[in-house]
CSV table of C-alpha atoms in Angstrom, one decimal:
chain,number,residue,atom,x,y,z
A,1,UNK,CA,-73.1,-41.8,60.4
A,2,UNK,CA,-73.0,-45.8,59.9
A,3,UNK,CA,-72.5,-46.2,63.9
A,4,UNK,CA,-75.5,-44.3,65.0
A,5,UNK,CA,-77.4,-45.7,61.9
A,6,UNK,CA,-76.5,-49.4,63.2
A,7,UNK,CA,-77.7,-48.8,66.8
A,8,UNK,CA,-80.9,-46.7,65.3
A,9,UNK,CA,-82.1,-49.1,62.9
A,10,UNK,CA,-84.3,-51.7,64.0
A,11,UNK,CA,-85.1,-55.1,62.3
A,12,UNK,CA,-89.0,-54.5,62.4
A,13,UNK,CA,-88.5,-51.2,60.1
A,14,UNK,CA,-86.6,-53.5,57.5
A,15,UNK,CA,-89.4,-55.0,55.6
A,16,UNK,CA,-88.6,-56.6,52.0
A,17,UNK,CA,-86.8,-55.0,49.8
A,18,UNK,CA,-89.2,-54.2,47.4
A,19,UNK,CA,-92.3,-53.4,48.2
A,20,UNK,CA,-96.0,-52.5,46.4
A,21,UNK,CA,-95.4,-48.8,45.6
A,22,UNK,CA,-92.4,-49.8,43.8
A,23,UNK,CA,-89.7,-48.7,46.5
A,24,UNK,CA,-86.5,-50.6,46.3
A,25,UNK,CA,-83.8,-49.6,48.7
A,26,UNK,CA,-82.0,-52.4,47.1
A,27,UNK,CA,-81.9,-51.3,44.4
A,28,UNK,CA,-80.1,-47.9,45.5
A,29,UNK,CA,-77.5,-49.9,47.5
A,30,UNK,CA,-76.5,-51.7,44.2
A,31,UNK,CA,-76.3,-48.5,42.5
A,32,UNK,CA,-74.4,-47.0,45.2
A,33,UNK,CA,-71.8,-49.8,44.7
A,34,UNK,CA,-71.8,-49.9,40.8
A,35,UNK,CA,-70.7,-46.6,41.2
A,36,UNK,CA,-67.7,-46.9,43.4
A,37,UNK,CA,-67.0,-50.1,40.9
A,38,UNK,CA,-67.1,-47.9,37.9
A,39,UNK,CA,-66.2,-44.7,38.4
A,40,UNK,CA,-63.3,-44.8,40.8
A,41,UNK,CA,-65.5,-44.6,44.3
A,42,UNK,CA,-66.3,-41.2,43.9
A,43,UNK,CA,-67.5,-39.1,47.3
A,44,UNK,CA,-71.2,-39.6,47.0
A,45,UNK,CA,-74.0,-37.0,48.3
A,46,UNK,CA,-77.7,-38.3,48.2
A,47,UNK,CA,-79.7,-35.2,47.4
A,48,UNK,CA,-82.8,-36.4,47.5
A,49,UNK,CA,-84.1,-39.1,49.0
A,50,UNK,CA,-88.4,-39.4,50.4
A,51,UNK,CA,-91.9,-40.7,50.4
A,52,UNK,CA,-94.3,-38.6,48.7
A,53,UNK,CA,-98.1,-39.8,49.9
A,54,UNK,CA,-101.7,-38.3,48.9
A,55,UNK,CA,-103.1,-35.1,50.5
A,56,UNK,CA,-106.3,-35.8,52.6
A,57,UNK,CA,-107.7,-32.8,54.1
A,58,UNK,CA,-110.5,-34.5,55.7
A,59,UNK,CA,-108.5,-36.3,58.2
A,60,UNK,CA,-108.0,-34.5,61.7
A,61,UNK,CA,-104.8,-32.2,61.8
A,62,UNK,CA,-103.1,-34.9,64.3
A,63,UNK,CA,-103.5,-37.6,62.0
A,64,UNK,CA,-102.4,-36.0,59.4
A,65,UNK,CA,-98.9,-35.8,61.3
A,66,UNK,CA,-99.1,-39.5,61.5
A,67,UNK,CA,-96.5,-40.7,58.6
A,68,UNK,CA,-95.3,-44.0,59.8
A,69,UNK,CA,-94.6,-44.8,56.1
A,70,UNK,CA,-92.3,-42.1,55.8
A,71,UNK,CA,-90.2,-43.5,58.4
A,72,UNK,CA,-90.1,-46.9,57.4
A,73,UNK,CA,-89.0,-45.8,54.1
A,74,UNK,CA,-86.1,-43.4,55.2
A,75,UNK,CA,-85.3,-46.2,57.9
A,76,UNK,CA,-84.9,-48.4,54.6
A,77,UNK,CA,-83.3,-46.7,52.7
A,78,UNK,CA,-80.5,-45.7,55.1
A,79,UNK,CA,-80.2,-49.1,56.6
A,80,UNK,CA,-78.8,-49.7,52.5
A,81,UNK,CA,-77.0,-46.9,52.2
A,82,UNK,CA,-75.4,-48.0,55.7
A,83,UNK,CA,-74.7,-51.3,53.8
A,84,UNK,CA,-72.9,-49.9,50.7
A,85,UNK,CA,-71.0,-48.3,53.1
A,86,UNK,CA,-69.7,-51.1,54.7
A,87,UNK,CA,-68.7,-52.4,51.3
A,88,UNK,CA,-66.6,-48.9,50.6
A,89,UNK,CA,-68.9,-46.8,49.1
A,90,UNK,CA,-67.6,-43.3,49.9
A,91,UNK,CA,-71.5,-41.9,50.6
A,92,UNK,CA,-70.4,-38.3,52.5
A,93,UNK,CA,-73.9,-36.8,53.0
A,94,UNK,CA,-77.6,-37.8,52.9
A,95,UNK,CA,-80.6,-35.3,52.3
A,96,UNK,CA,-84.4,-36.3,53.1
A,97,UNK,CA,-87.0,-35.2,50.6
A,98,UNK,CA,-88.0,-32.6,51.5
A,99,UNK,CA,-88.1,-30.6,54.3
A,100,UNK,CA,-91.8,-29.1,53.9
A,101,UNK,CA,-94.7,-30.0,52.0
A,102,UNK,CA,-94.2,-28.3,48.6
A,103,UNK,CA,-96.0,-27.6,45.5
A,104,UNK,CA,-94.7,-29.4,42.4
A,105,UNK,CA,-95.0,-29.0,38.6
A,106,UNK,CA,-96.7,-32.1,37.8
A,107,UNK,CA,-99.4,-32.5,40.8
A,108,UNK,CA,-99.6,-28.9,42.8
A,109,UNK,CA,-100.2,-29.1,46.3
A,110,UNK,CA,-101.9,-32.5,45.7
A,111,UNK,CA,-98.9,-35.0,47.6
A,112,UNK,CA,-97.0,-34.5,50.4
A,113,UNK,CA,-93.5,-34.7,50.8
A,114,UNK,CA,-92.0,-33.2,53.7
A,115,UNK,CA,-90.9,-33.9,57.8
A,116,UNK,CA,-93.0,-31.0,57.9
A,117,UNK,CA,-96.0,-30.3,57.4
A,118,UNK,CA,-97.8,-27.5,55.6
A,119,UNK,CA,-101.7,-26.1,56.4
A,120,UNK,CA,-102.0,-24.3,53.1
A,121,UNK,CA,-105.5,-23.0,54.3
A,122,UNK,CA,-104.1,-21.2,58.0
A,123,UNK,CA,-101.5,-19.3,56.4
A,124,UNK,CA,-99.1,-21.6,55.6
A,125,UNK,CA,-98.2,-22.8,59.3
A,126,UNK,CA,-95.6,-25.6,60.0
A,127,UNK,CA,-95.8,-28.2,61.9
A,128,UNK,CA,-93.2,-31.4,62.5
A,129,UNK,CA,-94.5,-34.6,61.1
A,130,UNK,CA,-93.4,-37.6,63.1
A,131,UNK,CA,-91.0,-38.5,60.4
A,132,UNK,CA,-89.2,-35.1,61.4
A,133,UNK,CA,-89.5,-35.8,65.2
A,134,UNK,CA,-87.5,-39.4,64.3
A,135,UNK,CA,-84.9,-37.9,62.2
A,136,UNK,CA,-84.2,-35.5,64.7
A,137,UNK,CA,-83.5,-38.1,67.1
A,138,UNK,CA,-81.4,-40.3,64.9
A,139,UNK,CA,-79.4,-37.4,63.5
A,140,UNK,CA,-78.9,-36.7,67.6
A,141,UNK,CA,-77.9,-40.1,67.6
A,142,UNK,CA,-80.8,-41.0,70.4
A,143,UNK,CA,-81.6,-44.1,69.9
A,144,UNK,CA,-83.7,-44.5,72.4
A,145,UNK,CA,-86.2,-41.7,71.6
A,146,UNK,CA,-85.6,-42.1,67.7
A,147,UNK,CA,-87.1,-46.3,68.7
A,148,UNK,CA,-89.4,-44.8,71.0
A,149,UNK,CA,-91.1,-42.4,68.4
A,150,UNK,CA,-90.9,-45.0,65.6
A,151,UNK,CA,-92.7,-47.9,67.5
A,152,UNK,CA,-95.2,-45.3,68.5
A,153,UNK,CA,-95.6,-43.9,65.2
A,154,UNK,CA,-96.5,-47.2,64.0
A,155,UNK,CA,-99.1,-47.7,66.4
A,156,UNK,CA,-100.5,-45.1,65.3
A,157,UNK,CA,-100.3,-42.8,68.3
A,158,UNK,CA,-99.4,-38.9,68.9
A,159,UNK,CA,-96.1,-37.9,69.5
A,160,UNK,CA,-95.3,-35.2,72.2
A,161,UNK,CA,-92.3,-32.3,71.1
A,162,UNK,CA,-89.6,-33.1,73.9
A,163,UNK,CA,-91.7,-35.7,75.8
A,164,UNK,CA,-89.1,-39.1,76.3
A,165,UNK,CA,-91.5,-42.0,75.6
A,166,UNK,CA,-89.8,-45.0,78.1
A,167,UNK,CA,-88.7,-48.2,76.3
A,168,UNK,CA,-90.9,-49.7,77.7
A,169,UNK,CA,-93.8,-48.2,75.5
A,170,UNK,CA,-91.9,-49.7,72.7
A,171,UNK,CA,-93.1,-53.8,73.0
C-alpha cells in the first residue's frame, strides 16, 4: 500500500490539513500514532473512512458523477495514513465510505456517500462516480490514469470507463 500510495499521491490534492467542513486528516494520523503509542501498536483496519455531500437532483446526471471533493478527501486522508505508517503504525486495511449512495437514519436519501452512485427514481441503477474510477486506478496501482482522472475530475470534466487520458491532459 504506502509504495503505490507515494507514487499516486500528488502535492496539489494535499491541501491544509484542516479545512472548512471540519475535515482533518491530521488529526487521524495523530490518532493513528497515539494508538500504536498506547496500546502496543495494534494491527489497525480503517472501516470507514468518506465524504458525505448534499443530494441535488436538479443537476444533469453527468455532473452529478462529478465528485472531485471526494477525491481530494480520500487522497488526504490516505496520504496521512501513508504517514503514520512510515512512523510504524501497523494500519493493515483501509475501507472507503461507502460503496453506494445509501439511506441513513438521521437524513434518508438526503446526502450522498458513495464511489457509486444511486438514481433512486430509475430503479435504483448504478453508476461509478469519478471518485470510484480514481480508486480503481490507485488500488491497480496506475498512477498514471489514477493522476489523469484526478486532474480531470478537478477540471471539472467527464471521465470515459477504460478511456487512458495522456499525461499530457494533466497540466
Amino acid at each position: 500500500m504506502c509504495e503505490g500510495l507515494a507514487r499516486a499521491i500528488s502535492p496539489g490534492m494535499i491541501f491544509g490539513d484542516w479545512d472548512p467542513k471540519g475535515h482533518w486528516p491530521e488529526g487521524l494520523e495523530k490518532v493513528l500514532v497515539h494508538m500504536k503509542k498506547k496500546y502496543q501498536n495494534p494491527k489497525i483496519y480503517i472501516t470507514e473512512n468518506g465524504l458525505s455531500t448534499s443530494r441535488n437532483d436538479e443537476l444533469p446526471f453527468a455532473d452529478k458523477l462529478k465528485d472531485p471533493e471526494r477525491i481530494a478527501y480520500i487522497v488526504r486522508h490516505l496520504y496521512r495514513i501513508n504517514k503514520a505508517i512510515k512512523k510504524g503504525v501497523s494500519v493493515k486495511g483501509y475501507f472507503c465510505w461507502a460503496m453506494f449512495d445509501d439511506f441513513e437514519w438521521g437524513k434518508g436519501f438526503l446526502d450522498r456517500f458513495g464511489l457509486y452512485h444511486i438514481d433512486f427514481t430509475h430503479n435504483y441503477r448504478r453508476t461509478p462516480k469519478h471518485s470510484a474510477k480514481w480508486f480503481k486506478a490507485f488500488l491497480q496501482s496506475n498512477v498514471t490514469r489514477a493522476r489523469a482522472i484526478e486532474i480531470q475530475a478537478l477540471r471539472g470534466g467527464a471521465v470515459e470507463e477504460g478511456a487512458d487520458l495522456p499525461l499530457s491532459t494533466c497540466g
